[in-house]
Tab-separated table of C-alpha atoms and ligand atoms in Angstrom:
chain	number	residue	atom	x	y	z
A	1	MET	CA	-17.542	36.732	-27.215
A	2	LYS	CA	-15.462	34.443	-29.215
A	3	LEU	CA	-14.921	30.678	-28.509
A	4	ASN	CA	-11.550	29.223	-28.925
A	5	CYS	CA	-11.788	28.313	-32.685
A	6	ASN	CA	-8.852	26.078	-32.375
A	7	PHE	CA	-11.370	23.428	-31.146
A	8	GLN	CA	-12.712	23.526	-34.863
A	9	ASN	CA	-9.432	21.959	-35.905
A	10	LEU	CA	-9.764	18.896	-33.749
A	11	GLU	CA	-10.518	15.707	-35.637
A	12	GLN	CA	-13.640	14.083	-34.598
A	13	SER	CA	-12.758	10.807	-32.628
A	14	TYR	CA	-14.869	8.063	-34.186
A	15	LEU	CA	-12.745	5.283	-33.027
A	16	PHE	CA	-14.335	3.996	-29.934
A	17	VAL	CA	-17.856	5.090	-30.920
A	18	THR	CA	-17.464	3.096	-34.164
A	19	ILE	CA	-16.102	0.196	-32.386
A	20	ALA	CA	-18.971	0.351	-29.868
A	21	LYS	CA	-21.550	0.547	-32.735
A	22	LYS	CA	-20.193	-2.490	-34.600
A	23	VAL	CA	-19.870	-4.646	-31.481
A	24	ASN	CA	-23.574	-3.772	-30.446
A	25	ALA	CA	-24.732	-4.511	-33.879
A	26	TYR	CA	-22.882	-7.858	-33.671
A	27	THR	CA	-24.154	-8.781	-30.172
A	28	ALA	CA	-27.806	-7.852	-30.984
A	29	ALA	CA	-27.684	-10.123	-34.128
A	30	HIS	CA	-25.916	-12.966	-32.180
A	31	PRO	CA	-27.258	-12.932	-28.684
A	32	GLU	CA	-25.535	-16.316	-28.133
A	33	ASN	CA	-22.116	-14.920	-28.892
A	34	ASP	CA	-18.959	-15.742	-27.132
A	35	LEU	CA	-17.095	-12.356	-27.761
A	36	ILE	CA	-13.599	-11.809	-26.504
A	37	ARG	CA	-12.861	-8.033	-25.907
A	38	MET	CA	-9.146	-7.269	-26.554
A	39	GLY	CA	-9.669	-3.663	-27.488
A	40	ILE	CA	-9.704	-2.315	-23.877
A	41	GLY	CA	-6.908	0.068	-22.610
A	42	ASP	CA	-8.158	-0.406	-19.119
A	43	VAL	CA	-7.028	-2.802	-16.484
A	44	THR	CA	-9.377	-5.462	-15.040
A	45	LEU	CA	-7.769	-6.800	-11.936
A	46	PRO	CA	-8.879	-5.251	-8.557
A	47	LEU	CA	-6.652	-2.832	-6.440
A	48	ALA	CA	-4.036	-4.599	-4.227
A	49	PRO	CA	-4.995	-5.493	-0.571
A	50	ALA	CA	-2.292	-3.016	0.809
A	51	VAL	CA	-3.923	-0.222	-1.056
A	52	ILE	CA	-7.440	-1.068	-0.012
A	53	ASN	CA	-6.231	-1.298	3.556
A	54	ALA	CA	-4.405	2.032	3.501
A	55	MET	CA	-7.633	3.741	2.223
A	56	HIS	CA	-9.685	2.127	4.997
A	57	ILE	CA	-7.184	3.601	7.585
A	58	ALA	CA	-7.260	6.902	5.789
A	59	THR	CA	-11.172	7.010	5.631
A	60	ASP	CA	-11.178	6.399	9.298
A	61	GLU	CA	-8.864	9.436	9.927
A	62	MET	CA	-11.180	11.506	7.867
A	63	ALA	CA	-14.057	10.538	10.253
A	64	ALA	CA	-12.433	11.770	13.509
A	65	LYS	CA	-12.004	15.450	14.335
A	66	ALA	CA	-8.326	15.011	15.594
A	67	THR	CA	-7.103	13.473	12.360
A	68	PHE	CA	-9.493	14.910	9.691
A	69	ARG	CA	-7.670	16.533	6.796
A	70	GLY	CA	-9.110	19.316	4.675
A	71	TYR	CA	-7.208	21.089	1.858
A	72	SER	CA	-3.766	19.677	1.429
A	73	PRO	CA	-0.971	22.072	2.608
A	74	ASP	CA	0.490	21.769	-0.900
A	75	SER	CA	-1.254	20.972	-4.242
A	76	SER	CA	1.938	19.149	-5.336
A	77	GLY	CA	1.294	16.376	-2.925
A	78	TYR	CA	1.833	15.282	0.762
A	79	PRO	CA	5.572	14.856	1.637
A	80	PHE	CA	4.934	11.223	2.500
A	81	LEU	CA	3.904	10.485	-0.986
A	82	ARG	CA	6.612	12.544	-2.822
A	83	GLN	CA	9.106	10.849	-0.713
A	84	ALA	CA	7.800	7.551	-1.556
A	85	ILE	CA	7.810	8.046	-5.349
A	86	ALA	CA	11.514	9.374	-5.021
A	87	GLY	CA	12.345	6.292	-3.252
A	88	TYR	CA	10.753	4.013	-6.045
A	89	TYR	CA	12.912	5.976	-8.662
A	90	GLY	CA	15.895	5.196	-6.382
A	91	SER	CA	15.104	1.428	-6.580
A	92	PHE	CA	16.038	1.555	-10.287
A	93	GLY	CA	18.962	3.891	-10.007
A	94	VAL	CA	17.461	7.317	-10.693
A	95	SER	CA	18.147	9.715	-7.842
A	96	LEU	CA	15.398	12.260	-7.343
A	97	GLU	CA	14.530	14.807	-4.562
A	98	PRO	CA	10.956	14.661	-3.115
A	99	GLU	CA	10.519	18.322	-4.352
A	100	GLU	CA	11.009	17.250	-7.926
A	101	VAL	CA	8.055	15.105	-7.761
A	102	PHE	CA	4.554	16.653	-8.225
A	103	VAL	CA	1.505	14.609	-7.567
A	104	GLY	CA	-1.437	14.872	-9.872
A	105	ASP	CA	-4.743	13.031	-10.586
A	106	GLY	CA	-3.264	11.186	-13.408
A	107	ALA	CA	-0.981	11.219	-16.425
A	108	LYS	CA	-3.651	12.366	-18.791
A	109	SER	CA	-4.230	15.544	-16.916
A	110	ASP	CA	-0.781	16.435	-16.452
A	111	VAL	CA	0.347	15.679	-19.952
A	112	GLY	CA	-2.615	17.805	-21.058
A	113	ASN	CA	-2.040	20.512	-18.600
A	114	ILE	CA	1.720	20.948	-18.908
A	115	VAL	CA	1.201	22.754	-22.200
A	116	ASP	CA	-0.058	25.769	-20.261
A	117	ILE	CA	3.363	26.652	-19.393
A	118	PHE	CA	4.630	26.719	-22.883
A	119	GLY	CA	4.088	29.514	-25.370
A	120	ASP	CA	1.755	28.951	-28.205
A	121	GLU	CA	4.449	29.703	-30.963
A	122	ASN	CA	6.388	26.536	-30.329
A	123	THR	CA	6.676	23.799	-32.922
A	124	VAL	CA	5.561	20.370	-31.387
A	125	LEU	CA	7.169	16.976	-32.700
A	126	ILE	CA	4.753	14.096	-32.036
A	127	PRO	CA	5.203	10.477	-32.964
A	128	ASP	CA	2.628	8.862	-35.251
A	129	PRO	CA	0.924	6.616	-34.253
A	130	VAL	CA	0.431	7.427	-30.611
A	131	TYR	CA	-1.868	8.287	-27.565
A	132	PRO	CA	-4.161	10.894	-28.977
A	133	VAL	CA	-3.981	13.236	-26.046
A	134	TYR	CA	-0.763	14.921	-27.168
A	135	VAL	CA	-2.063	16.047	-30.602
A	136	ASP	CA	-5.481	17.121	-29.217
A	137	THR	CA	-4.109	19.264	-26.398
A	138	ASN	CA	-1.801	21.155	-28.732
A	139	ILE	CA	-4.398	21.746	-31.367
A	140	MET	CA	-6.519	23.397	-28.665
A	141	ALA	CA	-3.669	25.825	-28.209
A	142	GLY	CA	-3.225	26.309	-31.820
A	143	ARG	CA	0.323	25.023	-31.871
A	144	GLN	CA	2.138	23.928	-35.084
A	145	ILE	CA	2.492	20.106	-35.092
A	146	VAL	CA	4.984	17.979	-37.050
A	147	TYR	CA	5.153	14.229	-36.836
A	148	ALA	CA	7.849	11.711	-36.308
A	149	ASP	CA	6.827	8.719	-38.541
A	150	ALA	CA	6.861	5.399	-36.821
A	151	ASN	CA	6.611	2.254	-39.114
A	152	MET	CA	7.836	-1.197	-39.736
A	153	ASN	CA	11.188	0.236	-40.978
A	154	ASN	CA	11.901	1.782	-37.704
A	155	GLY	CA	10.337	-0.785	-35.527
A	156	PHE	CA	7.778	1.894	-34.753
A	157	LEU	CA	10.709	3.743	-32.897
A	158	PRO	CA	11.313	6.953	-34.818
A	159	MET	CA	14.500	8.785	-34.217
A	160	PRO	CA	15.416	12.443	-34.270
A	161	ASN	CA	15.911	14.087	-37.685
A	162	GLU	CA	18.586	16.896	-37.490
A	163	ASN	CA	16.830	18.729	-40.172
A	164	GLN	CA	13.636	18.954	-38.359
A	165	PRO	CA	13.536	21.708	-35.919
A	166	ALA	CA	11.252	21.176	-32.741
A	167	ASP	CA	10.704	22.771	-29.452
A	168	ILE	CA	8.392	20.339	-27.564
A	169	ILE	CA	8.985	16.613	-28.085
A	170	TYR	CA	6.653	13.959	-27.065
A	171	ILE	CA	7.993	10.443	-26.421
A	172	CYS	CA	5.825	7.552	-25.122
A	173	SER	CA	7.858	4.421	-24.125
A	174	PRO	CA	6.765	1.801	-23.753
A	175	ASN	CA	4.388	3.138	-26.437
A	176	ASN	CA	0.629	3.103	-26.482
A	177	PRO	CA	-0.505	1.763	-29.069
A	178	THR	CA	2.574	-0.103	-30.363
A	179	GLY	CA	4.230	-1.440	-27.354
A	180	ALA	CA	7.666	-0.579	-28.788
A	181	VAL	CA	10.332	0.530	-26.194
A	182	TYR	CA	13.245	2.776	-26.706
A	183	ASN	CA	16.734	1.442	-25.608
A	184	LYS	CA	19.322	3.447	-23.866
A	185	GLU	CA	21.271	4.471	-27.022
A	186	GLN	CA	18.100	5.606	-28.714
A	187	LEU	CA	16.995	7.610	-25.800
A	188	THR	CA	20.386	9.059	-25.564
A	189	ALA	CA	20.023	10.363	-29.367
A	190	TRP	CA	16.701	11.980	-28.441
A	191	VAL	CA	18.282	13.628	-25.226
A	192	ASP	CA	21.198	14.903	-27.364
A	193	TYR	CA	18.913	16.117	-30.032
A	194	ALA	CA	16.799	18.104	-27.370
A	195	LEU	CA	19.751	19.667	-25.743
A	196	ASP	CA	20.972	20.704	-29.262
A	197	GLN	CA	17.671	22.158	-30.176
A	198	ASN	CA	17.090	23.740	-26.691
A	199	ALA	CA	13.937	21.764	-26.682
A	200	VAL	CA	12.012	20.050	-23.972
A	201	ILE	CA	11.161	16.284	-24.186
A	202	LEU	CA	7.771	15.301	-22.451
A	203	PHE	CA	8.318	11.658	-21.564
A	204	ASP	CA	5.087	9.578	-20.951
A	205	ALA	CA	6.343	6.726	-18.784
A	206	ALA	CA	2.735	5.336	-18.032
A	207	TYR	CA	3.908	1.949	-18.879
A	208	GLU	CA	7.363	1.855	-17.178
A	209	CYS	CA	6.346	-1.057	-14.845
A	210	PHE	CA	6.053	-3.353	-17.893
A	211	VAL	CA	9.717	-2.811	-18.838
A	212	SER	CA	12.200	-5.484	-18.229
A	213	HIS	CA	15.289	-6.805	-20.172
A	214	GLY	CA	17.326	-3.881	-18.758
A	215	LEU	CA	15.543	-1.368	-20.918
A	216	PRO	CA	15.255	2.309	-19.548
A	217	ARG	CA	12.266	2.880	-17.271
A	218	SER	CA	12.779	6.539	-17.056
A	219	ILE	CA	14.134	9.277	-19.229
A	220	PHE	CA	16.166	10.329	-16.247
A	221	SER	CA	18.412	7.305	-16.579
A	222	ILE	CA	19.901	9.024	-19.517
A	223	PRO	CA	22.633	11.546	-18.711
A	224	GLY	CA	21.604	15.332	-19.696
A	225	ALA	CA	17.830	14.591	-19.459
A	226	GLU	CA	17.669	16.369	-16.194
A	227	ARG	CA	18.298	19.658	-18.368
A	228	CYS	CA	15.763	18.857	-21.223
A	229	ALA	CA	13.042	16.543	-19.974
A	230	ILE	CA	9.782	16.250	-17.942
A	231	GLU	CA	8.571	12.754	-17.128
A	232	PHE	CA	4.915	11.692	-16.522
A	233	GLY	CA	4.165	8.729	-14.378
A	234	SER	CA	0.825	7.089	-13.576
A	235	LEU	CA	-0.521	4.468	-11.084
A	236	SER	CA	-3.308	3.687	-13.532
A	237	LYS	CA	-1.466	0.726	-15.509
A	238	THR	CA	0.933	0.044	-12.698
A	239	ALA	CA	-1.368	-0.441	-9.726
A	240	GLY	CA	-4.902	-0.472	-11.278
A	241	PHE	CA	-5.641	3.242	-10.323
A	242	THR	CA	-7.618	4.018	-13.470
A	243	GLY	CA	-10.893	4.686	-11.354
A	244	LEU	CA	-9.024	5.986	-8.368
A	245	ARG	CA	-6.867	8.613	-10.052
A	246	CYS	CA	-3.327	9.321	-9.118
A	247	GLY	CA	-0.165	10.210	-11.126
A	248	TYR	CA	2.954	12.263	-10.954
A	249	THR	CA	5.161	14.790	-12.872
A	250	VAL	CA	8.851	14.650	-12.401
A	251	ILE	CA	10.844	17.810	-13.185
A	252	LYS	CA	14.309	18.208	-11.998
A	253	LYS	CA	15.750	21.312	-10.541
A	254	GLU	CA	18.188	21.720	-13.349
A	255	LEU	CA	15.454	22.177	-15.959
A	256	GLU	CA	15.462	25.819	-16.981
A	257	PHE	CA	14.762	27.831	-20.033
A	258	GLY	CA	16.153	31.488	-20.151
A	259	GLY	CA	17.164	31.078	-16.523
A	260	ILE	CA	13.585	30.262	-15.564
A	261	SER	CA	12.899	27.173	-13.501
A	262	VAL	CA	10.296	24.910	-15.226
A	263	ALA	CA	9.497	23.239	-11.935
A	264	LYS	CA	8.505	26.558	-10.532
A	265	LEU	CA	6.082	27.410	-13.431
A	266	TRP	CA	4.525	24.045	-12.974
A	267	GLU	CA	4.067	24.553	-9.335
A	268	ARG	CA	2.590	28.107	-9.936
A	269	ARG	CA	0.236	26.628	-12.713
A	270	GLN	CA	-0.916	23.696	-10.301
A	271	GLY	CA	-1.343	26.026	-7.429
A	272	SER	CA	-3.545	28.239	-9.421
A	273	LYS	CA	-5.856	25.623	-10.929
A	274	PHE	CA	-5.592	22.452	-8.835
A	275	ASN	CA	-6.072	21.808	-5.180
A	276	GLY	CA	-4.393	18.514	-5.135
A	277	VAL	CA	-5.232	14.628	-5.048
A	278	SER	CA	-7.518	13.547	-2.226
A	279	TYR	CA	-5.843	12.463	1.083
A	280	ILE	CA	-7.299	9.063	0.935
A	281	THR	CA	-6.070	8.558	-2.635
A	282	GLN	CA	-2.644	9.772	-1.727
A	283	ARG	CA	-2.508	7.240	1.173
A	284	ALA	CA	-3.544	4.534	-1.202
A	285	ALA	CA	-0.643	5.554	-3.677
A	286	GLU	CA	1.740	5.616	-0.955
A	287	ALA	CA	0.900	1.987	-0.144
A	288	VAL	CA	1.707	1.041	-3.768
A	289	PHE	CA	5.407	1.808	-2.987
A	290	THR	CA	5.669	-0.050	0.298
A	291	PRO	CA	7.441	-3.585	0.042
A	292	GLU	CA	3.985	-5.270	0.466
A	293	GLY	CA	2.340	-3.183	-2.127
A	294	GLN	CA	5.102	-3.615	-4.636
A	295	LYS	CA	4.874	-7.467	-4.404
A	296	GLN	CA	1.153	-7.337	-4.868
A	297	ILE	CA	1.181	-4.975	-7.792
A	298	ARG	CA	3.922	-7.000	-9.401
A	299	GLU	CA	1.766	-10.098	-9.162
A	300	ASN	CA	-0.974	-8.391	-11.286
A	301	ILE	CA	1.645	-7.018	-13.752
A	302	ALA	CA	2.967	-10.570	-14.134
A	303	TYR	CA	-0.593	-11.588	-14.974
A	304	TYR	CA	-0.941	-9.147	-17.682
A	305	LYS	CA	2.518	-9.850	-18.999
A	306	SER	CA	1.707	-13.626	-19.188
A	307	ASN	CA	-1.340	-12.794	-21.353
A	308	ALA	CA	0.970	-10.626	-23.522
A	309	GLN	CA	3.412	-13.578	-23.763
A	310	VAL	CA	0.506	-15.792	-24.993
A	311	MET	CA	-0.179	-13.252	-27.749
A	312	VAL	CA	3.357	-12.878	-28.684
A	313	GLU	CA	3.825	-16.676	-29.125
A	314	ALA	CA	0.806	-16.634	-31.364
A	315	MET	CA	2.141	-13.885	-33.497
A	316	ARG	CA	5.264	-15.880	-33.924
A	317	GLU	CA	3.410	-19.039	-34.812
A	318	MET	CA	1.239	-17.199	-37.384
A	319	GLY	CA	4.330	-15.515	-38.814
A	320	LEU	CA	2.863	-12.031	-38.502
A	321	TRP	CA	5.091	-8.790	-38.130
A	322	PHE	CA	4.583	-7.420	-34.666
A	323	THR	CA	5.923	-5.370	-31.963
A	324	GLY	CA	5.291	-5.042	-28.288
A	325	GLY	CA	4.116	-7.666	-25.822
A	326	GLU	CA	7.489	-8.161	-24.206
A	327	ASN	CA	7.690	-4.830	-22.304
A	328	SER	CA	4.090	-3.781	-22.652
A	329	PRO	CA	0.505	-4.799	-22.278
A	330	TYR	CA	-0.206	-4.232	-25.929
A	331	VAL	CA	0.749	-6.249	-29.131
A	332	TRP	CA	0.634	-4.290	-32.278
A	333	PHE	CA	0.851	-6.332	-35.490
A	334	GLN	CA	0.320	-6.039	-39.195
A	335	CYS	CA	-3.011	-7.289	-40.424
A	336	PRO	CA	-2.696	-10.391	-42.713
A	337	ASN	CA	-3.193	-10.201	-46.414
A	338	GLY	CA	-2.825	-6.437	-46.735
A	339	MET	CA	-6.114	-5.786	-44.919
A	340	SER	CA	-6.806	-2.555	-43.447
A	341	GLY	CA	-7.271	-2.355	-39.632
A	342	TRP	CA	-10.893	-1.824	-40.101
A	343	GLU	CA	-11.292	-4.623	-42.672
A	344	TYR	CA	-9.392	-6.826	-40.307
A	345	PHE	CA	-11.584	-5.502	-37.314
A	346	ASP	CA	-14.549	-6.642	-39.125
A	347	TYR	CA	-13.123	-9.918	-39.920
A	348	LEU	CA	-12.138	-10.631	-36.234
A	349	LEU	CA	-15.488	-9.537	-34.900
A	350	ASN	CA	-17.449	-11.606	-37.475
A	351	GLU	CA	-15.513	-14.731	-37.928
A	352	LYS	CA	-13.631	-15.002	-34.679
A	353	GLU	CA	-15.698	-13.057	-32.153
A	354	ILE	CA	-12.619	-11.026	-31.099
A	355	VAL	CA	-12.646	-7.358	-30.467
A	356	GLY	CA	-9.311	-5.464	-31.384
A	357	THR	CA	-8.411	-1.835	-32.002
A	358	PRO	CA	-7.661	-0.780	-35.542
A	359	GLY	CA	-4.430	0.996	-35.793
A	360	GLU	CA	-6.054	3.774	-37.956
A	361	GLY	CA	-7.419	5.083	-34.714
A	362	PHE	CA	-3.928	6.250	-33.584
A	363	GLY	CA	-2.556	8.167	-36.615
A	364	LYS	CA	-1.891	7.741	-40.412
A	365	ASN	CA	0.847	5.343	-39.758
A	366	GLY	CA	-1.301	3.057	-37.922
A	367	ALA	CA	-3.039	2.044	-41.186
A	368	GLY	CA	-3.033	-1.771	-41.828
A	369	CYS	CA	-2.131	-2.633	-38.140
A	370	MET	CA	-4.105	-3.803	-35.060
A	371	ARG	CA	-3.610	-3.249	-31.325
A	372	LEU	CA	-4.499	-6.202	-29.031
A	373	SER	CA	-4.578	-5.648	-25.254
A	374	ALA	CA	-3.344	-7.949	-22.570
A	375	PHE	CA	-5.367	-6.397	-19.754
A	376	GLY	CA	-8.003	-9.156	-20.193
A	377	ASP	CA	-8.676	-12.538	-18.589
A	378	GLY	CA	-6.069	-15.232	-18.919
A	379	GLU	CA	-8.369	-17.866	-20.001
A	380	LYS	CA	-10.018	-15.739	-22.531
A	381	THR	CA	-6.716	-14.379	-23.863
A	382	ARG	CA	-5.672	-18.227	-24.565
A	383	GLU	CA	-8.934	-18.935	-26.160
A	384	ALA	CA	-8.600	-15.889	-28.448
A	385	MET	CA	-5.265	-16.834	-29.517
A	386	ALA	CA	-6.336	-20.408	-30.237
A	387	ARG	CA	-9.067	-19.001	-32.421
A	388	LEU	CA	-6.671	-17.014	-34.433
A	389	LYS	CA	-4.172	-19.697	-34.899
A	390	LYS	CA	-6.958	-21.854	-36.594
A	391	GLY	CA	-6.810	-19.534	-39.498
B	401	PLP	C1	-3.301	5.056	-19.803
B	401	PLP	C2	-2.263	6.034	-20.224
B	401	PLP	C3	-1.943	7.057	-19.459
B	401	PLP	C4	-2.573	7.059	-18.094
B	401	PLP	O1	-3.424	8.192	-17.951
B	401	PLP	P1	-4.021	8.352	-16.379
B	401	PLP	O2	-4.683	9.650	-16.564
B	401	PLP	O3	-2.909	8.330	-15.351
B	401	PLP	O4	-4.946	7.229	-16.253
B	401	PLP	C5	-1.057	8.023	-19.852
B	401	PLP	N1	-0.378	7.813	-21.017
B	401	PLP	C6	-0.650	6.915	-21.874
B	401	PLP	C7	0.064	6.748	-23.136
B	401	PLP	C8	-1.628	5.836	-21.536
B	401	PLP	O5	-1.969	4.880	-22.406
């Protein structure tokens, strides 16, 4: 018996362990502390009333023999939810068939599992810095990884390089951790590059609901994307589903490689390894896409966005180079005085009682940067920015 030796090539993730150790040491030494935690990548507001109501109704259905539901007829999701998601895309001008939407238990699982349908000999292009799941899932499969450098020169929005061949391309926009968002021209360049390379784009749209200013919310708003892209959506940041678990993958009928339908492969993969999202959760997700649900989740998103705005204004006042915050719950900035992310982390913790996330945790190009999250409390966010501005 041999284990998958590719796991030996994974980098140990010390980021959140190290942060927790440092924070615990500080709070032990300063029991009276007034720590403000801005490192979190998790939402803090509760589920919308429309969602809770839908779950109560669905729970009662499960309690009666006549309305009880067992295995869902299709691991790709109940038609009511696939229809609701297709309708949601229609609201921002992207036309989808319900059969092009595949419901799953979150974007992390789908982004991680999609690699099952691709050969291991492919070259994978991943931006740096970025959400670590893309790198780790491809290391597990032993694929060759090349990086697209994101840095201050390109506004943390790397563009395709014609001399760099790639078969699988990851794009996360709005980006975690940088909050940077591609515009239409930039995404068009990526789609053209992918079509030219006969490559597939894996587009992570987990933060699409934070996009405004007319920027693209879906790769499918770019002509040609239907022939080269797969999109991942999530209700986690959109509607506070991080603990409930629901997301979706969109694959258009036109997406084929060598005459083989990618949607069919994904359906087959899911049908073999996944039995669908719970009925109660799918009813909860359906409620997100009702007018009432949309109004309620929009209020929560506006709350997080107003926190982000407070952070953006503080960055401007302090004259720090930053990105994000406008179309994203993250602000990403250059640490002052040439400090490394970890040096600045220690300074913020010890001198300001603020917890951030050092950029080094997201890739080599994250060095010297810091991520702050807008998912916290409004009052505390204002207090944290006031402490920062005091110098
Ligand atoms: C939070 C996040 C997700 C969401 O994952 P879920 O599994 O749906 O909770 C996906 N991609 C990125 C970049 C994220 O930050």
